mmCIF file of C-alpha atoms in Angstrom:
data_model
loop_
_atom_site.group_PDB
_atom_site.id
_atom_site.type_symbol
_atom_site.label_atom_id
_atom_site.label_comp_id
_atom_site.label_asym_id
_atom_site.label_seq_id
_atom_site.Cartn_x
_atom_site.Cartn_y
_atom_site.Cartn_z
ATOM 1 C CA UNK A 1 -10.118 34.602 -57.417
ATOM 2 C CA UNK A 2 -7.631 31.732 -57.014
ATOM 3 C CA UNK A 3 -3.912 32.417 -56.995
ATOM 4 C CA UNK A 4 -2.085 31.646 -60.265
ATOM 5 C CA UNK A 5 -0.273 28.311 -60.215
ATOM 6 C CA UNK A 6 3.502 28.437 -60.424
ATOM 7 C CA UNK A 7 4.228 26.326 -63.523
ATOM 8 C CA UNK A 8 7.882 26.093 -62.468
ATOM 9 C CA UNK A 9 6.799 23.904 -59.564
ATOM 10 C CA UNK A 10 4.854 21.579 -61.868
ATOM 11 C CA UNK A 11 7.783 21.370 -64.300
ATOM 12 C CA UNK A 12 10.231 20.590 -61.494
ATOM 13 C CA UNK A 13 7.925 17.904 -60.058
ATOM 14 C CA UNK A 14 7.486 16.344 -63.497
ATOM 15 C CA UNK A 15 11.251 16.317 -63.977
ATOM 16 C CA UNK A 16 11.744 14.580 -60.603
ATOM 17 C CA UNK A 17 9.090 12.004 -61.487
ATOM 18 C CA UNK A 18 10.637 11.305 -64.913
ATOM 19 C CA UNK A 19 14.175 10.904 -63.518
ATOM 20 C CA UNK A 20 13.121 8.585 -60.701
ATOM 21 C CA UNK A 21 11.441 5.214 -60.438
ATOM 22 C CA UNK A 22 8.468 6.827 -58.725
ATOM 23 C CA UNK A 23 5.000 6.403 -60.232
ATOM 24 C CA UNK A 24 3.343 9.092 -58.155
ATOM 25 C CA UNK A 25 4.392 12.363 -56.552
ATOM 26 C CA UNK A 26 2.448 14.921 -54.502
ATOM 27 C CA UNK A 27 3.234 18.472 -53.485
ATOM 28 C CA UNK A 28 1.157 20.632 -51.153
ATOM 29 C CA UNK A 29 1.420 24.072 -49.597
ATOM 30 C CA UNK A 30 -1.068 26.559 -48.113
ATOM 31 C CA UNK A 31 -2.645 27.407 -51.455
ATOM 32 C CA UNK A 32 -2.343 24.396 -53.753
ATOM 33 C CA UNK A 33 -2.012 20.628 -53.841
ATOM 34 C CA UNK A 34 -0.441 19.063 -56.940
ATOM 35 C CA UNK A 35 -0.526 15.345 -57.621
ATOM 36 C CA UNK A 36 1.437 13.805 -60.507
ATOM 37 C CA UNK A 37 1.027 10.163 -61.492
ATOM 38 C CA UNK A 38 2.535 7.949 -64.162
ATOM 39 C CA UNK A 39 0.603 4.858 -65.227
ATOM 40 C CA UNK A 40 2.317 2.078 -67.226
ATOM 41 C CA UNK A 41 4.670 4.415 -69.051
ATOM 42 C CA UNK A 42 1.882 6.816 -70.058
ATOM 43 C CA UNK A 43 2.601 10.528 -70.024
ATOM 44 C CA UNK A 44 2.359 12.346 -66.713
ATOM 45 C CA UNK A 45 -1.076 13.764 -65.958
ATOM 46 C CA UNK A 46 -0.961 16.496 -63.308
ATOM 47 C CA UNK A 47 -3.923 16.937 -61.025
ATOM 48 C CA UNK A 48 -4.137 20.311 -59.349
ATOM 49 C CA UNK A 49 -6.421 21.151 -56.470
ATOM 50 C CA UNK A 50 -6.586 24.627 -55.019
ATOM 51 C CA UNK A 51 -6.543 24.441 -51.251
ATOM 52 C CA UNK A 52 -9.501 26.009 -49.491
ATOM 53 C CA UNK A 53 -8.790 27.892 -46.294
ATOM 54 C CA UNK A 54 -9.987 25.790 -43.391
ATOM 55 C CA UNK A 55 -12.005 27.553 -40.706
ATOM 56 C CA UNK A 56 -10.430 27.546 -37.304
ATOM 57 C CA UNK A 57 -12.104 25.067 -35.046
ATOM 58 C CA UNK A 58 -11.915 25.839 -31.404
ATOM 59 C CA UNK A 59 -12.160 22.832 -29.190
ATOM 60 C CA UNK A 60 -15.047 23.202 -26.865
ATOM 61 C CA UNK A 61 -14.063 22.145 -23.416
ATOM 62 C CA UNK A 62 -17.339 21.089 -21.938
ATOM 63 C CA UNK A 63 -17.620 19.086 -18.787
ATOM 64 C CA UNK A 64 -19.771 15.988 -19.099
ATOM 65 C CA UNK A 65 -23.189 16.445 -17.560
ATOM 66 C CA UNK A 66 -23.172 14.646 -14.228
ATOM 67 C CA UNK A 67 -26.368 13.813 -12.439
ATOM 68 C CA UNK A 68 -26.688 14.435 -8.721
ATOM 69 C CA UNK A 69 -26.052 11.216 -6.780
ATOM 70 C CA UNK A 70 -29.650 10.996 -5.526
ATOM 71 C CA UNK A 71 -30.981 11.177 -9.108
ATOM 72 C CA UNK A 72 -28.404 8.581 -10.219
ATOM 73 C CA UNK A 73 -29.533 6.280 -7.387
ATOM 74 C CA UNK A 74 -33.195 6.809 -8.298
ATOM 75 C CA UNK A 75 -32.574 5.901 -11.934
ATOM 76 C CA UNK A 76 -30.573 2.842 -10.876
ATOM 77 C CA UNK A 77 -33.479 1.727 -8.640
ATOM 78 C CA UNK A 78 -35.852 1.825 -11.629
ATOM 79 C CA UNK A 79 -33.614 -0.241 -13.932
ATOM 80 C CA UNK A 80 -35.078 -3.393 -12.431
ATOM 81 C CA UNK A 81 -38.475 -1.969 -11.540
ATOM 82 C CA UNK A 82 -41.646 -3.301 -13.135
ATOM 83 C CA UNK A 83 -43.106 0.206 -12.844
ATOM 84 C CA UNK A 84 -40.624 1.834 -15.197
ATOM 85 C CA UNK A 85 -41.299 2.321 -18.885
ATOM 86 C CA UNK A 86 -37.937 1.409 -20.406
ATOM 87 C CA UNK A 87 -36.356 2.491 -23.646
ATOM 88 C CA UNK A 88 -36.840 -0.161 -26.330
ATOM 89 C CA UNK A 89 -33.766 1.074 -28.237
ATOM 90 C CA UNK A 90 -30.779 3.391 -28.281
ATOM 91 C CA UNK A 91 -31.677 6.895 -29.405
ATOM 92 C CA UNK A 92 -32.798 10.341 -28.320
ATOM 93 C CA UNK A 93 -35.931 10.754 -26.221
ATOM 94 C CA UNK A 94 -38.645 13.327 -26.951
ATOM 95 C CA UNK A 95 -41.486 13.974 -24.542
ATOM 96 C CA UNK A 96 -43.754 15.734 -27.084
ATOM 97 C CA UNK A 97 -44.666 15.067 -30.719
ATOM 98 C CA UNK A 98 -43.094 18.420 -31.706
ATOM 99 C CA UNK A 99 -41.773 21.595 -30.092
ATOM 100 C CA UNK A 100 -45.089 23.449 -30.168
ATOM 101 C CA UNK A 101 -47.141 20.590 -28.681
ATOM 102 C CA UNK A 102 -47.581 19.734 -25.017
ATOM 103 C CA UNK A 103 -45.774 16.698 -23.597
ATOM 104 C CA UNK A 104 -47.456 13.317 -24.074
ATOM 105 C CA UNK A 105 -47.652 12.920 -20.282
ATOM 106 C CA UNK A 106 -46.801 14.831 -17.129
ATOM 107 C CA UNK A 107 -46.481 13.801 -13.512
ATOM 108 C CA UNK A 108 -49.912 13.007 -12.096
ATOM 109 C CA UNK A 109 -51.482 11.991 -15.425
ATOM 110 C CA UNK A 110 -53.390 8.723 -15.598
ATOM 111 C CA UNK A 111 -52.464 6.494 -18.536
ATOM 112 C CA UNK A 112 -53.776 3.263 -19.965
ATOM 113 C CA UNK A 113 -51.641 0.406 -21.237
ATOM 114 C CA UNK A 114 -50.763 1.209 -24.845
ATOM 115 C CA UNK A 115 -50.856 5.013 -24.505
ATOM 116 C CA UNK A 116 -47.871 6.783 -26.049
ATOM 117 C CA UNK A 117 -45.748 8.335 -23.291
ATOM 118 C CA UNK A 118 -42.777 9.583 -25.370
ATOM 119 C CA UNK A 119 -40.837 9.108 -28.624
ATOM 120 C CA UNK A 120 -37.375 7.698 -29.270
ATOM 121 C CA UNK A 121 -35.589 8.970 -32.354
ATOM 122 C CA UNK A 122 -33.245 6.404 -33.856
ATOM 123 C CA UNK A 123 -31.763 6.694 -37.344
ATOM 124 C CA UNK A 124 -34.029 9.683 -38.134
ATOM 125 C CA UNK A 125 -37.142 7.658 -37.346
ATOM 126 C CA UNK A 126 -39.424 8.593 -34.446
ATOM 127 C CA UNK A 127 -40.642 5.502 -32.598
ATOM 128 C CA UNK A 128 -43.501 5.774 -30.095
ATOM 129 C CA UNK A 129 -42.883 4.357 -26.640
ATOM 130 C CA UNK A 130 -46.087 2.988 -25.116
ATOM 131 C CA UNK A 131 -47.128 2.549 -21.504
ATOM 132 C CA UNK A 132 -46.754 -1.107 -20.565
ATOM 133 C CA UNK A 133 -49.505 -0.885 -17.940
ATOM 134 C CA UNK A 134 -52.265 1.381 -16.722
ATOM 135 C CA UNK A 135 -51.618 3.691 -13.810
ATOM 136 C CA UNK A 136 -50.492 7.162 -12.791
ATOM 137 C CA UNK A 137 -47.276 8.852 -13.931
ATOM 138 C CA UNK A 138 -45.224 9.403 -10.769
ATOM 139 C CA UNK A 139 -41.793 10.236 -12.180
ATOM 140 C CA UNK A 140 -40.258 11.329 -15.467
ATOM 141 C CA UNK A 141 -36.591 10.336 -15.377
ATOM 142 C CA UNK A 142 -35.465 11.966 -18.649
ATOM 143 C CA UNK A 143 -35.595 15.345 -20.344
ATOM 144 C CA UNK A 144 -36.418 16.027 -23.971
ATOM 145 C CA UNK A 145 -33.330 15.585 -26.113
ATOM 146 C CA UNK A 146 -31.535 13.229 -23.721
ATOM 147 C CA UNK A 147 -29.662 10.335 -25.310
ATOM 148 C CA UNK A 148 -30.888 6.999 -23.946
ATOM 149 C CA UNK A 149 -29.630 3.441 -24.029
ATOM 150 C CA UNK A 150 -31.585 0.248 -24.539
ATOM 151 C CA UNK A 151 -33.401 -0.644 -21.321
ATOM 152 C CA UNK A 152 -32.916 2.757 -19.670
ATOM 153 C CA UNK A 153 -35.847 3.704 -17.425
ATOM 154 C CA UNK A 154 -37.736 6.694 -18.851
ATOM 155 C CA UNK A 155 -41.004 7.152 -16.985
ATOM 156 C CA UNK A 156 -42.459 5.557 -13.853
ATOM 157 C CA UNK A 157 -46.094 4.402 -13.770
ATOM 158 C CA UNK A 158 -47.507 3.302 -10.427
#
């Protein structure tokens, strides 16, 4: 049950507003926020909002995920490679149609041009990413749930 509002505070604020040239006055403490406003000489209309206790938010100190240098070099090599299937947009990559399904492809699979190899979620829409050529999957450079940028290499077909 909310705490009762101290009407003395409202009266004092209204008195301050009436005696001054102010058109608006706000007061806030741990339990209540009171806003008084005067519009073109009209009577004062108080607006009272009971403050809700805010949950404590602990800052999570998490180190950014760094890739080993050899993996970083490998990904960089495939940025310009014709063998890499590249992300057509910024989003989050998914390797399977849903959590209970197997991945679209795995290393060693043969694919044909036009086969779906993964999905990119962007703006709550899942967009299929298709193989740009036929061949064998030799490397998968991303993990499900990884954020990807436009043009980032995802999968290598040789």
